[in-house]
CSV table of C-alpha atoms and ligand atoms in Angstrom, one decimal:
chain,number,residue,atom,x,y,z
A,1,MET,CA,143.3,126.5,0.6
A,2,LYS,CA,141.3,129.8,0.8
A,3,LEU,CA,141.9,132.5,-1.8
A,4,LEU,CA,140.6,136.0,-2.1
A,5,HIS,CA,140.4,137.3,-5.7
A,6,ILE,CA,140.4,141.1,-6.3
A,7,ALA,CA,141.3,143.2,-9.3
A,8,ASP,CA,141.4,146.7,-10.8
A,9,LEU,CA,142.1,148.8,-7.7
A,10,HIS,CA,143.1,151.8,-9.9
A,11,ALA,CA,144.7,153.6,-6.9
A,12,GLY,CA,145.1,157.3,-7.9
A,13,LYS,CA,142.0,157.5,-10.0
A,14,THR,CA,140.3,160.9,-10.3
A,15,LEU,CA,136.9,161.7,-11.6
A,16,GLY,CA,137.0,165.3,-12.8
A,17,ARG,CA,138.6,167.0,-9.9
A,18,VAL,CA,137.5,164.4,-7.4
A,19,ASN,CA,140.1,162.1,-5.8
A,20,ARG,CA,138.7,158.5,-5.7
A,21,ASN,CA,141.3,157.2,-3.2
A,22,PRO,CA,138.8,157.5,-0.3
A,23,ASP,CA,136.5,155.2,-2.2
A,24,LEU,CA,139.3,152.7,-2.7
A,25,TYR,CA,140.4,152.9,0.9
A,26,TYR,CA,136.8,152.2,2.0
A,27,ALA,CA,136.7,149.1,-0.2
A,28,LEU,CA,140.1,147.9,1.0
A,29,ARG,CA,139.1,148.4,4.6
A,30,GLN,CA,136.2,145.9,4.0
A,31,ILE,CA,138.5,143.4,2.4
A,32,LEU,CA,141.0,143.6,5.3
A,33,ASP,CA,138.2,143.1,7.8
A,34,PHE,CA,137.1,140.1,5.8
A,35,CYS,CA,140.7,138.8,5.9
A,36,ARG,CA,140.8,139.2,9.7
A,37,ASP,CA,137.6,137.2,10.1
A,38,ASN,CA,138.0,134.6,7.3
A,39,LYS,CA,141.8,134.1,7.2
A,40,PRO,CA,142.4,133.5,3.4
A,41,ASP,CA,145.8,132.0,2.7
A,42,LEU,CA,146.3,134.1,-0.4
A,43,ILE,CA,145.1,137.3,-1.9
A,44,LEU,CA,145.3,137.4,-5.7
A,45,ILE,CA,145.3,140.8,-7.3
A,46,ALA,CA,144.7,140.6,-11.0
A,47,GLY,CA,146.2,143.8,-12.3
A,48,ASP,CA,145.6,147.5,-12.5
A,49,ILE,CA,146.7,148.2,-9.0
A,50,PHE,CA,147.6,151.7,-9.8
A,51,ASP,CA,145.7,153.9,-12.3
A,52,LYS,CA,148.8,155.6,-13.6
A,53,ALA,CA,152.3,154.5,-14.6
A,54,ASN,CA,153.9,156.8,-12.0
A,55,PRO,CA,151.6,156.6,-9.0
A,56,ASP,CA,151.4,159.5,-6.6
A,57,SER,CA,152.5,159.2,-3.0
A,58,GLU,CA,149.0,158.9,-1.4
A,59,SER,CA,148.1,156.0,-3.7
A,60,LYS,CA,151.3,154.2,-2.9
A,61,GLU,CA,150.7,154.7,0.8
A,62,ILE,CA,147.2,153.2,0.6
A,63,VAL,CA,148.4,150.2,-1.4
A,64,PHE,CA,151.5,149.5,0.8
A,65,ASP,CA,149.5,149.9,4.0
A,66,PHE,CA,147.1,147.3,2.6
A,67,PHE,CA,150.0,144.9,1.9
A,68,LEU,CA,151.2,145.3,5.5
A,69,GLU,CA,147.9,144.8,7.2
A,70,ALA,CA,147.1,141.8,5.0
A,71,LYS,CA,150.4,140.3,6.2
A,72,SER,CA,149.4,140.9,9.8
A,73,TYR,CA,146.4,138.5,9.0
A,74,LYS,CA,148.8,136.0,7.5
A,75,ALA,CA,147.5,136.5,4.0
A,76,GLU,CA,150.2,136.4,1.3
A,77,ILE,CA,149.6,138.4,-1.8
A,78,VAL,CA,150.3,137.5,-5.4
A,79,LEU,CA,150.0,140.4,-7.7
A,80,ILE,CA,150.3,140.9,-11.5
A,81,ALA,CA,150.6,144.0,-13.7
A,82,GLY,CA,147.6,145.3,-15.6
A,83,ASN,CA,147.6,147.5,-18.6
A,84,HIS,CA,147.4,150.6,-16.4
A,85,ASP,CA,150.4,149.5,-14.3
A,86,SER,CA,154.0,150.2,-15.4
A,87,TYR,CA,156.0,147.1,-15.7
A,88,ASP,CA,159.1,149.0,-14.5
A,89,PHE,CA,157.4,150.6,-11.6
A,90,LEU,CA,156.2,147.3,-10.3
A,91,LYS,CA,159.6,145.8,-10.9
A,92,SER,CA,161.1,148.6,-8.8
A,93,ILE,CA,159.1,147.6,-5.7
A,94,LYS,CA,159.3,143.9,-6.2
A,95,LYS,CA,162.1,143.0,-3.8
A,96,LEU,CA,161.0,145.3,-1.1
A,97,SER,CA,157.4,144.0,-1.3
A,98,ARG,CA,158.7,140.5,-0.9
A,99,LEU,CA,159.4,141.5,2.7
A,100,ALA,CA,155.7,142.2,3.2
A,101,GLY,CA,154.8,138.8,1.8
A,102,VAL,CA,153.9,140.2,-1.6
A,103,HIS,CA,154.9,138.4,-4.7
A,104,ILE,CA,154.9,140.6,-7.8
A,105,TYR,CA,154.9,139.4,-11.4
A,106,ASP,CA,155.6,142.6,-13.3
A,107,ARG,CA,155.7,141.3,-16.9
A,108,PRO,CA,155.0,138.1,-18.9
A,109,ASP,CA,158.0,135.9,-18.4
A,110,LYS,CA,158.3,132.3,-19.5
A,111,ASP,CA,161.0,131.5,-17.0
A,112,ASN,CA,159.3,133.2,-14.0
A,113,PHE,CA,155.6,132.8,-13.9
A,114,LEU,CA,155.0,130.2,-11.2
A,115,PHE,CA,154.1,130.8,-7.6
A,116,MET,CA,153.8,127.8,-5.3
A,117,LYS,CA,152.1,127.6,-1.9
A,118,GLY,CA,151.9,124.1,-0.6
A,119,ASP,CA,150.4,122.0,-3.3
A,120,LEU,CA,148.8,125.0,-5.0
A,121,ALA,CA,150.4,126.3,-8.2
A,122,ILE,CA,149.6,129.8,-9.4
A,123,ALA,CA,150.5,130.6,-13.0
A,124,CYS,CA,150.8,134.3,-13.5
A,125,LEU,CA,150.4,136.1,-16.8
A,126,PRO,CA,150.6,139.9,-16.3
A,127,TYR,CA,148.9,142.0,-19.0
A,128,PRO,CA,150.6,140.9,-22.2
A,129,SER,CA,151.2,144.1,-24.2
A,130,GLU,CA,151.7,143.3,-27.8
A,131,ARG,CA,155.2,144.8,-27.6
A,132,VAL,CA,156.3,142.3,-25.0
A,133,LEU,CA,154.7,139.3,-26.7
A,134,THR,CA,156.3,140.2,-30.0
A,135,SER,CA,159.8,140.3,-28.6
A,136,ALA,CA,159.2,137.0,-26.8
A,137,GLU,CA,158.1,135.2,-29.9
A,138,GLU,CA,160.0,134.3,-33.0
A,139,LYS,CA,157.3,134.9,-35.6
A,140,SER,CA,156.0,138.3,-34.9
A,141,LYS,CA,153.2,138.0,-37.5
A,142,ILE,CA,151.0,135.7,-35.6
A,143,GLN,CA,147.8,137.2,-34.2
A,144,TYR,CA,147.8,138.5,-30.6
A,145,ALA,CA,145.1,136.1,-29.5
A,146,GLU,CA,147.1,133.1,-30.8
A,147,LYS,CA,150.2,134.3,-29.1
A,148,VAL,CA,148.4,134.7,-25.8
A,149,SER,CA,146.8,131.3,-26.2
A,150,ARG,CA,150.2,129.7,-26.8
A,151,PHE,CA,151.6,131.4,-23.7
A,152,LEU,CA,148.6,130.0,-21.7
A,153,ASN,CA,149.1,126.5,-23.0
A,154,TYR,CA,152.8,126.7,-22.2
A,155,MET,CA,152.0,127.6,-18.6
A,156,ALA,CA,149.3,125.0,-18.4
A,157,ASP,CA,151.7,122.3,-19.6
A,158,ARG,CA,154.2,123.2,-16.9
A,159,VAL,CA,151.7,123.0,-14.0
A,160,LYS,CA,149.5,120.1,-15.1
A,161,GLU,CA,151.1,117.7,-12.6
A,162,LYS,CA,150.4,119.9,-9.6
A,163,ARG,CA,147.5,119.0,-7.4
A,164,LYS,CA,145.7,122.4,-7.5
A,165,LYS,CA,146.1,125.0,-10.3
A,166,VAL,CA,145.1,128.6,-10.6
A,167,LEU,CA,145.7,131.1,-13.4
A,168,LEU,CA,146.1,134.7,-12.5
A,169,THR,CA,145.9,137.1,-15.5
A,170,HIS,CA,144.9,140.5,-16.9
A,171,LEU,CA,143.2,140.0,-20.3
A,172,PHE,CA,140.2,140.9,-22.3
A,173,ILE,CA,138.2,137.7,-23.0
A,174,ALA,CA,136.0,138.0,-26.1
A,175,GLY,CA,132.3,138.2,-25.3
A,176,SER,CA,132.8,139.7,-21.8
A,177,ARG,CA,130.4,142.5,-21.0
A,178,TYR,CA,132.3,145.6,-20.3
A,179,THR,CA,131.8,149.2,-19.4
A,180,SER,CA,133.5,152.2,-21.1
A,181,THR,CA,136.2,152.5,-18.5
A,182,GLU,CA,138.5,149.7,-19.6
A,183,ARG,CA,141.0,151.5,-21.9
A,184,GLU,CA,139.4,151.5,-25.4
A,185,ALA,CA,142.2,150.4,-27.6
A,186,SER,CA,142.8,147.2,-25.6
A,187,LEU,CA,139.2,146.2,-26.0
A,188,THR,CA,139.1,146.0,-29.7
A,189,GLN,CA,138.7,142.5,-31.1
A,190,HIS,CA,142.4,142.6,-32.1
A,191,TYR,CA,143.3,142.3,-28.4
A,192,ALA,CA,140.6,139.9,-27.4
A,193,VAL,CA,141.4,136.3,-26.3
A,194,PHE,CA,138.9,133.6,-26.9
A,195,PRO,CA,137.3,132.0,-23.7
A,196,SER,CA,138.2,128.6,-25.1
A,197,SER,CA,141.9,129.6,-24.8
A,198,LEU,CA,141.7,129.4,-21.0
A,199,PRO,CA,143.1,126.0,-20.4
A,200,ALA,CA,140.7,123.6,-18.7
A,201,VAL,CA,143.6,122.3,-16.5
A,202,PHE,CA,143.2,125.2,-14.2
A,203,ASP,CA,140.8,124.8,-11.3
A,204,TYR,CA,140.1,128.6,-11.2
A,205,VAL,CA,141.0,131.5,-13.4
A,206,ALA,CA,141.3,134.9,-11.6
A,207,LEU,CA,140.8,137.6,-14.2
A,208,GLY,CA,141.3,141.4,-14.2
A,209,HIS,CA,140.7,144.0,-16.9
A,210,VAL,CA,136.9,144.1,-17.4
A,211,HIS,CA,135.3,146.3,-14.7
A,212,ARG,CA,132.0,144.5,-14.3
A,213,TYR,CA,131.7,141.4,-12.1
A,214,GLN,CA,131.0,138.3,-14.2
A,215,ARG,CA,131.7,134.7,-14.7
A,216,VAL,CA,133.1,133.9,-18.2
A,217,GLU,CA,130.5,131.3,-19.0
A,218,ALA,CA,132.1,130.2,-22.3
A,219,SER,CA,135.3,129.2,-20.6
A,220,PRO,CA,136.0,125.5,-20.0
A,221,THR,CA,136.7,126.2,-16.4
A,222,TYR,CA,135.8,128.5,-13.5
A,223,ALA,CA,136.9,131.9,-14.8
A,224,PHE,CA,135.8,135.1,-13.1
A,225,TYR,CA,136.2,138.8,-13.5
A,226,THR,CA,135.7,140.4,-10.1
A,227,GLY,CA,135.7,143.9,-11.6
A,228,THR,CA,136.5,147.2,-9.9
A,229,LEU,CA,136.1,147.6,-6.1
A,230,TYR,CA,134.0,150.8,-6.4
A,231,GLN,CA,132.2,152.5,-9.3
A,232,LEU,CA,135.1,153.9,-11.1
A,233,ASP,CA,133.2,156.3,-13.4
A,234,PHE,CA,129.7,157.1,-14.6
A,235,SER,CA,129.6,154.2,-17.0
A,236,GLU,CA,129.6,152.0,-13.9
A,237,ALA,CA,126.8,154.0,-12.2
A,238,GLY,CA,124.4,151.8,-10.3
A,239,GLU,CA,126.5,148.7,-10.5
A,240,ASP,CA,127.1,146.5,-7.5
A,241,LYS,CA,130.7,145.6,-6.7
A,242,PHE,CA,132.2,142.4,-5.4
A,243,PHE,CA,135.3,140.3,-4.7
A,244,ASN,CA,135.5,136.5,-4.8
A,245,PHE,CA,136.3,134.2,-1.8
A,246,VAL,CA,137.4,130.9,-3.3
A,247,ARG,CA,137.8,127.7,-1.5
A,248,LEU,CA,139.8,125.1,-3.3
A,249,GLU,CA,138.8,121.7,-2.1
A,250,GLU,CA,138.3,118.3,-3.6
A,251,GLY,CA,136.2,118.6,-6.8
A,252,PRO,CA,135.1,122.0,-8.2
A,253,PRO,CA,136.1,125.1,-6.4
A,254,CYS,CA,133.6,126.8,-4.1
A,255,VAL,CA,133.2,130.4,-5.3
A,256,GLU,CA,131.5,133.0,-3.1
A,257,ALA,CA,130.9,136.6,-4.4
A,258,VAL,CA,131.2,139.0,-1.5
A,259,LYS,CA,129.4,142.3,-2.1
A,260,LEU,CA,131.2,145.5,-1.2
A,261,ASP,CA,129.5,148.5,0.3
A,262,ILE,CA,130.0,151.6,-1.8
A,263,LYS,CA,131.1,154.8,-0.2
A,264,ASN,CA,130.1,157.3,-2.9
A,265,PRO,CA,127.7,155.9,-5.4
A,266,LEU,CA,127.8,157.5,-8.8
A,267,ASN,CA,124.5,158.8,-10.2
A,268,LEU,CA,123.6,159.7,-13.7
A,269,PHE,CA,120.6,161.9,-14.4
A,270,LYS,CA,119.2,162.9,-17.8
A,271,LEU,CA,116.9,165.9,-17.3
A,272,SER,CA,115.5,168.8,-19.1
A,273,GLN,CA,116.5,172.3,-18.0
A,274,SER,CA,113.2,172.9,-16.3
A,275,GLU,CA,113.2,169.5,-14.6
A,276,VAL,CA,116.7,170.2,-13.1
A,277,LEU,CA,115.3,173.1,-11.1
A,278,ARG,CA,112.2,171.3,-10.1
A,279,ARG,CA,114.1,168.3,-8.9
A,280,LEU,CA,116.9,170.2,-7.1
A,281,GLY,CA,115.8,168.9,-3.7
A,282,GLU,CA,115.9,165.3,-4.9
A,283,LEU,CA,119.4,165.8,-6.4
A,284,LYS,CA,120.6,167.4,-3.2
A,285,ASN,CA,119.4,164.4,-1.2
A,286,THR,CA,121.0,161.8,-3.6
A,287,PRO,CA,124.2,160.5,-1.9
A,288,GLY,CA,127.4,160.3,-3.8
A,289,TYR,CA,128.6,162.0,-7.0
A,290,LEU,CA,126.4,163.2,-9.8
A,291,LYS,CA,126.6,163.6,-13.5
A,292,LEU,CA,123.8,165.5,-15.3
A,293,ILE,CA,122.9,165.4,-18.9
A,294,ILE,CA,120.8,168.5,-19.3
A,295,LYS,CA,118.5,168.9,-22.2
A,296,VAL,CA,118.8,172.6,-23.0
A,297,GLU,CA,115.6,174.4,-23.6
A,298,GLU,CA,116.6,178.0,-23.2
A,299,ARG,CA,120.3,178.8,-23.7
A,300,GLU,CA,119.9,182.3,-22.2
A,301,THR,CA,118.8,181.0,-18.8
A,302,LEU,CA,121.4,178.2,-18.7
A,303,PRO,CA,124.0,180.1,-16.7
A,304,PHE,CA,121.3,180.7,-14.0
A,305,THR,CA,120.5,177.0,-14.0
A,306,MET,CA,124.2,176.1,-13.7
A,307,ASP,CA,124.7,178.6,-10.8
A,308,ARG,CA,121.8,177.1,-8.9
A,309,LEU,CA,123.2,173.6,-9.4
A,310,ARG,CA,126.6,174.5,-8.2
A,311,GLU,CA,125.2,176.3,-5.2
A,312,HIS,CA,123.2,173.3,-4.1
A,313,LEU,CA,125.4,170.4,-5.1
A,314,GLY,CA,128.9,171.9,-4.8
A,315,GLU,CA,131.7,169.5,-5.4
A,316,ARG,CA,129.4,166.5,-5.7
A,317,LEU,CA,128.4,167.7,-9.1
A,318,VAL,CA,131.2,166.2,-11.0
A,319,LYS,CA,130.1,166.4,-14.6
A,320,VAL,CA,127.5,168.3,-16.7
A,321,GLU,CA,126.8,167.5,-20.3
A,322,GLN,CA,124.5,169.8,-22.3
A,323,ILE,CA,122.6,168.6,-25.2
A,324,GLU,CA,120.3,170.4,-27.5
A,325,HIS,CA,116.6,169.5,-27.7
A,326,ARG,CA,117.0,167.7,-31.0
A,327,SER,CA,119.8,165.4,-30.1
A,328,TYR,CA,118.2,164.3,-26.8
A,329,GLU,CA,116.0,161.8,-28.6
A,330,THR,CA,118.7,160.6,-30.9
A,331,LYS,CA,121.3,160.1,-28.2
A,332,ASN,CA,120.7,156.4,-28.0
A,333,LEU,CA,121.1,155.8,-31.7
A,334,GLU,CA,123.2,152.7,-32.6
A,335,PHE,CA,126.5,154.4,-33.5
A,336,GLU,CA,127.6,151.8,-35.9
A,337,LYS,CA,124.8,152.7,-38.2
A,338,LEU,CA,125.9,156.3,-38.6
A,339,THR,CA,128.1,157.6,-41.3
A,340,PRO,CA,131.4,159.1,-40.2
A,341,LEU,CA,130.0,162.6,-40.9
A,342,ASP,CA,126.9,161.9,-38.8
A,343,LEU,CA,129.1,160.6,-36.0
A,344,TYR,CA,131.2,163.7,-36.1
A,345,ARG,CA,128.0,165.9,-36.1
A,346,GLU,CA,126.8,163.9,-33.0
A,347,TYR,CA,130.2,164.2,-31.4
A,348,HIS,CA,130.3,168.0,-32.0
A,349,LEU,CA,126.8,168.4,-30.6
A,350,LEU,CA,127.6,166.4,-27.4
A,351,SER,CA,131.0,168.1,-26.9
A,352,TYR,CA,130.2,171.7,-27.7
A,353,GLY,CA,126.5,171.8,-27.3
A,354,LYS,CA,125.9,173.2,-30.8
A,355,GLU,CA,125.6,172.2,-34.4
A,356,LEU,CA,128.6,171.5,-36.5
A,357,PRO,CA,129.6,174.8,-38.3
A,358,ALA,CA,129.3,174.6,-42.1
A,359,GLU,CA,133.0,175.3,-42.7
A,360,VAL,CA,134.2,172.6,-40.3
A,361,GLU,CA,131.8,170.2,-42.0
A,362,LYS,CA,133.3,171.1,-45.4
A,363,THR,CA,136.9,170.5,-44.1
A,364,PHE,CA,135.9,167.3,-42.4
A,365,THR,CA,134.3,166.0,-45.6
A,366,LYS,CA,137.4,166.9,-47.6
A,367,LEU,CA,139.7,165.1,-45.2
A,368,LEU,CA,137.4,162.1,-45.1
A,369,GLU,CA,137.5,161.8,-48.9
A,370,LYS,CA,141.3,162.1,-48.9
A,371,ALA,CA,141.5,159.4,-46.2
A,372,GLU,CA,139.3,157.1,-48.1
A,373,GLU,CA,141.4,157.6,-51.2
A,374,LEU,CA,144.5,156.7,-49.3
A,375,GLN,CA,142.6,153.9,-47.6
A,376,LEU,CA,143.8,154.9,-44.2
B,1,LIG,MN1,141.3,148.2,-15.2
């Protein structure tokens, strides 16, 4: 049995004003060409198909066309919801997608999690939002990780007699290396699941949620995040992108990471104001999209610098951040070591390019004291 594991398509993603669907399309094109040549039996999509709960028409067209072309190469698709997907939207396209050989698991469901193909069992756990797990469980006080772990064991127990077993899920596994693009709140330790919770009974675990390609080394089985299919935002600048081609045979699975070509690489430059102008030619010749962090030397001439940049880089200049000379050196401070006031000062400097005004600082300190009193 040959499987293709992908995740985190984020169809409909924008970066500033830039539409990233051409980047997604370019990646999906490579995946379809791979399907044509290598004939996988199944494509597993581990969540975050769409970037928004209500996807726009263009994004739907790209995804649905992908479904149909995959079907023409005899690859069935098993797909689960990620935290960016709407459970209800995926439910609304579930029956129609079945006609295209796409099997959608829109929300965690103890009675409907199993997909069978020949002697291969695929246990599907879409992103378990706390809300859903709480209603599915009697004792709502148990920690999230424990609830997820129980769900995983429940599924493992039901498939253990099958010859080959795969788990398809969208979760944050504690200790995974992530970038800043996975939605912050779901990455706090509260929502983390321990790698040891992934049941050893599964031959392969197809994960989605973390955007960087990696094997979860601490898991008792072969568990992989394949990450995004293109560099989603500047925190992923310079990263290579992959999908997994997995052959389930006798013994351990054969896992091959297939590298994707990137249509528009993201580039991050930290330069001083004078360097920006000196290196304009180099910036102009850098392919893809650019983000500049400019160390401001002369505020008066900054509009001129910005005009030159826009003139030469146009739409490819997606983001500009200005920082004052002083904060340039302190930018990489370990944020945990800063007091709330220092953090707020840093935030203000980065966001507005100037020092925190005295009266705002006063108000902030007052509110902070109040909050500490109330132990918020
Ligand atoms: Mn994602």
